[in-house]
CSV table of C-alpha atoms in Angstrom, one decimal:
chain,number,residue,atom,x,y,z
N,222,MET,CA,0.0,0.2,-0.2
N,223,TYR,CA,1.2,3.4,-1.0
N,224,SER,CA,2.1,6.0,1.6
N,225,LYS,CA,3.1,9.5,1.0
N,226,PRO,CA,6.8,10.2,2.0
N,227,TYR,CA,6.1,13.5,3.9
N,228,THR,CA,4.5,14.1,6.9
N,229,LYS,CA,0.9,14.7,7.9
N,230,ARG,CA,2.0,18.3,8.8
N,231,ILE,CA,3.1,18.9,5.0
N,232,ASP,CA,0.1,17.0,3.8
N,233,ASN,CA,-2.3,19.3,5.8
N,234,MET,CA,-1.0,22.3,4.2
N,235,ARG,CA,-3.2,23.9,1.3
N,236,MET,CA,-2.2,25.4,-1.8
N,237,LEU,CA,-3.5,28.9,-2.6
N,238,ALA,CA,-7.3,29.2,-3.5
N,239,GLY,CA,-7.0,29.0,-7.4
N,240,TYR,CA,-3.7,27.3,-7.5
N,241,GLN,CA,-3.2,25.4,-10.9
N,242,PRO,CA,-0.5,23.2,-11.2
N,243,PRO,CA,2.4,24.8,-14.0
N,244,LYS,CA,3.6,22.0,-16.4
N,245,PHE,CA,6.8,20.6,-15.1
N,246,GLN,CA,9.9,19.6,-17.1
N,247,GLN,CA,10.0,16.1,-15.6
N,248,PHE,CA,13.2,14.3,-14.3
N,249,ASP,CA,13.8,10.5,-15.4
N,250,ARG,CA,17.7,10.2,-14.2
N,251,LYS,CA,19.0,12.2,-17.3
N,252,GLY,CA,20.1,15.5,-17.4
N,253,ASN,CA,21.8,17.4,-14.3
N,254,PRO,CA,19.9,16.8,-11.2
N,255,LYS,CA,20.8,20.3,-9.7
N,256,GLN,CA,19.6,22.1,-13.1
N,257,HIS,CA,16.3,20.0,-12.6
N,258,ILE,CA,15.8,21.1,-9.1
N,259,ALA,CA,16.7,24.7,-10.0
N,260,HIS,CA,13.9,24.6,-12.9
N,261,PHE,CA,11.6,22.9,-10.4
N,262,VAL,CA,11.7,25.5,-7.8
N,263,GLU,CA,11.5,28.5,-10.0
N,264,THR,CA,8.5,26.7,-11.9
N,265,CYS,CA,6.8,26.8,-8.8
N,266,ASN,CA,7.7,30.0,-7.2
N,267,ASN,CA,6.5,31.5,-10.5
N,268,ALA,CA,3.2,29.9,-9.7
N,269,GLY,CA,3.4,31.2,-6.5
N,270,ILE,CA,4.5,27.8,-4.5
N,271,GLU,CA,7.4,28.1,-2.3
N,272,GLY,CA,8.8,26.4,1.0
N,273,ASN,CA,7.6,23.3,2.1
N,274,LEU,CA,4.5,23.3,-0.3
N,275,LEU,CA,7.4,22.3,-3.0
N,276,VAL,CA,7.2,18.8,-1.3
N,277,LYS,CA,3.9,18.0,-2.3
N,278,GLN,CA,4.4,19.3,-5.9
N,279,PHE,CA,7.6,17.4,-6.5
N,280,ILE,CA,5.8,13.9,-7.1
N,281,ARG,CA,4.6,15.8,-10.5
N,282,PHE,CA,8.1,16.6,-11.4
N,283,LEU,CA,9.1,13.0,-11.6
N,284,LYS,CA,8.8,9.9,-14.3
N,285,GLY,CA,10.1,6.7,-14.7
N,286,ASN,CA,13.1,5.6,-12.4
N,287,ALA,CA,12.8,8.7,-10.4
N,288,PHE,CA,9.1,8.2,-9.9
N,289,ASP,CA,10.1,4.6,-8.5
N,290,TRP,CA,12.7,5.8,-6.2
N,291,TYR,CA,10.2,8.6,-4.9
N,292,THR,CA,7.3,5.9,-4.2
N,293,ASP,CA,9.8,4.0,-2.3
N,294,ILE,CA,10.8,6.8,0.1
N,295,GLU,CA,10.2,5.7,3.8
N,296,PRO,CA,6.4,7.1,4.5
N,297,GLU,CA,6.5,10.3,6.5
N,298,SER,CA,10.1,10.7,6.5
N,299,ILE,CA,10.2,13.9,4.6
N,300,ASP,CA,9.3,17.0,6.9
N,301,CYS,CA,10.6,20.0,4.8
N,302,TRP,CA,11.5,21.2,1.2
N,303,GLU,CA,15.2,20.9,2.0
N,304,ALA,CA,15.2,17.3,3.3
N,305,MET,CA,13.3,16.4,0.1
N,306,GLU,CA,16.0,18.1,-2.2
N,307,ARG,CA,19.0,16.7,0.2
N,308,GLU,CA,17.4,13.3,-0.6
N,309,PHE,CA,16.9,13.7,-4.0
N,310,LEU,CA,20.2,14.8,-4.8
N,311,ASN,CA,22.1,12.2,-2.7
N,312,GLN,CA,20.3,9.7,-4.7
N,313,PHE,CA,20.5,11.2,-8.4
N,314,PHE,CA,24.3,12.6,-7.9
N,315,SER,CA,25.1,14.3,-11.1
N,316,THR,CA,26.8,12.3,-13.8
N,317,ARG,CA,28.6,15.3,-15.0
N,318,ARG,CA,32.3,14.6,-15.3
N,319,SER,CA,34.3,17.2,-13.0
N,320,VAL,CA,37.8,18.0,-14.5
N,321,SER,CA,40.8,18.8,-12.5
N,322,MET,CA,43.3,21.7,-13.0
N,323,MET,CA,45.7,18.9,-13.7
N,324,GLU,CA,43.8,17.7,-16.6
N,325,LEU,CA,43.4,20.9,-17.8
N,326,THR,CA,47.0,21.8,-17.6
N,327,ASN,CA,47.9,18.6,-19.3
N,328,THR,CA,45.4,19.0,-22.3
N,329,ARG,CA,47.2,19.1,-25.5
N,330,GLN,CA,46.7,19.9,-29.2
N,331,TRP,CA,46.4,16.7,-30.9
N,332,LYS,CA,48.7,16.0,-34.0
N,333,ASP,CA,46.7,17.6,-37.3
N,334,GLU,CA,43.9,19.0,-35.0
N,335,PRO,CA,42.9,22.5,-36.2
N,336,VAL,CA,43.5,25.1,-33.6
N,337,ALA,CA,40.0,26.4,-33.5
N,338,ASP,CA,38.7,22.8,-32.7
N,339,TYR,CA,41.7,22.5,-30.1
N,340,ILE,CA,40.4,25.8,-28.6
N,341,ASN,CA,36.8,24.9,-28.5
N,342,ARG,CA,37.8,21.3,-27.0
N,343,TRP,CA,40.3,22.6,-24.3
N,344,ARG,CA,37.3,25.5,-23.3
N,345,SER,CA,34.5,23.1,-23.1
N,346,LEU,CA,36.8,20.9,-20.9
N,347,SER,CA,37.7,24.1,-18.8
N,348,LEU,CA,33.7,25.1,-18.1
N,349,ASP,CA,33.8,21.5,-16.4
N,350,CYS,CA,36.7,22.5,-14.2
N,351,LYS,CA,35.6,23.2,-10.3
N,352,GLU,CA,38.3,25.5,-10.1
N,353,ARG,CA,38.2,29.1,-11.7
N,354,LEU,CA,40.6,30.6,-13.4
N,355,SER,CA,41.3,34.3,-14.5
N,356,GLU,CA,40.8,35.2,-18.0
N,357,ILE,CA,44.4,35.9,-18.6
N,358,SER,CA,45.5,32.6,-16.9
N,359,THR,CA,42.7,30.6,-18.8
N,360,VAL,CA,44.4,32.0,-22.3
N,361,GLU,CA,47.9,31.1,-21.2
N,362,MET,CA,46.9,27.7,-20.1
N,363,CYS,CA,45.3,27.0,-23.5
N,364,MET,CA,48.1,28.0,-25.5
N,365,GLN,CA,50.8,26.2,-23.4
N,366,GLY,CA,48.9,23.0,-24.8
N,367,MET,CA,49.3,24.3,-28.6
N,368,HIS,CA,51.8,22.9,-30.7
N,369,TRP,CA,54.5,25.6,-30.6
N,370,GLY,CA,54.7,25.8,-34.5
N,371,LEU,CA,51.3,27.2,-34.6
N,372,LEU,CA,51.2,29.9,-31.7
N,373,TYR,CA,52.4,32.7,-34.1
N,374,ILE,CA,48.9,32.8,-35.5
N,375,LEU,CA,47.7,34.1,-32.4
């Protein structure tokens, strides 16, 4: 028998009069869970829902395996939005690859790789690096990975 994962306190909270549930971008384990949470919260906030009322709307945001996970949460174990968000992010950690500064420093232009392709590849990697660099450091590090014979074009 299904039981809601949130407490009776949250279940007894009422939506605003005239509330119409927005259309949610549903999460199915694909994509970045943090981005999905941000989209969910903003969509709810724009519809006038915030705080612990988010917990009641969360089920509308899930499908597939993510919905299966939700229905298996221990009954009445969620008592606030922060707990729901934490459980979700712990379950669906991001599969987005994190690039280390060492990997970025060691990235080199491949033989016969056009300069523009190398710069785009390097930049894409740098966006996944947790540590932020100044613009000057970024340019210098990217240039260090170029074939020396090609540096004159810059």
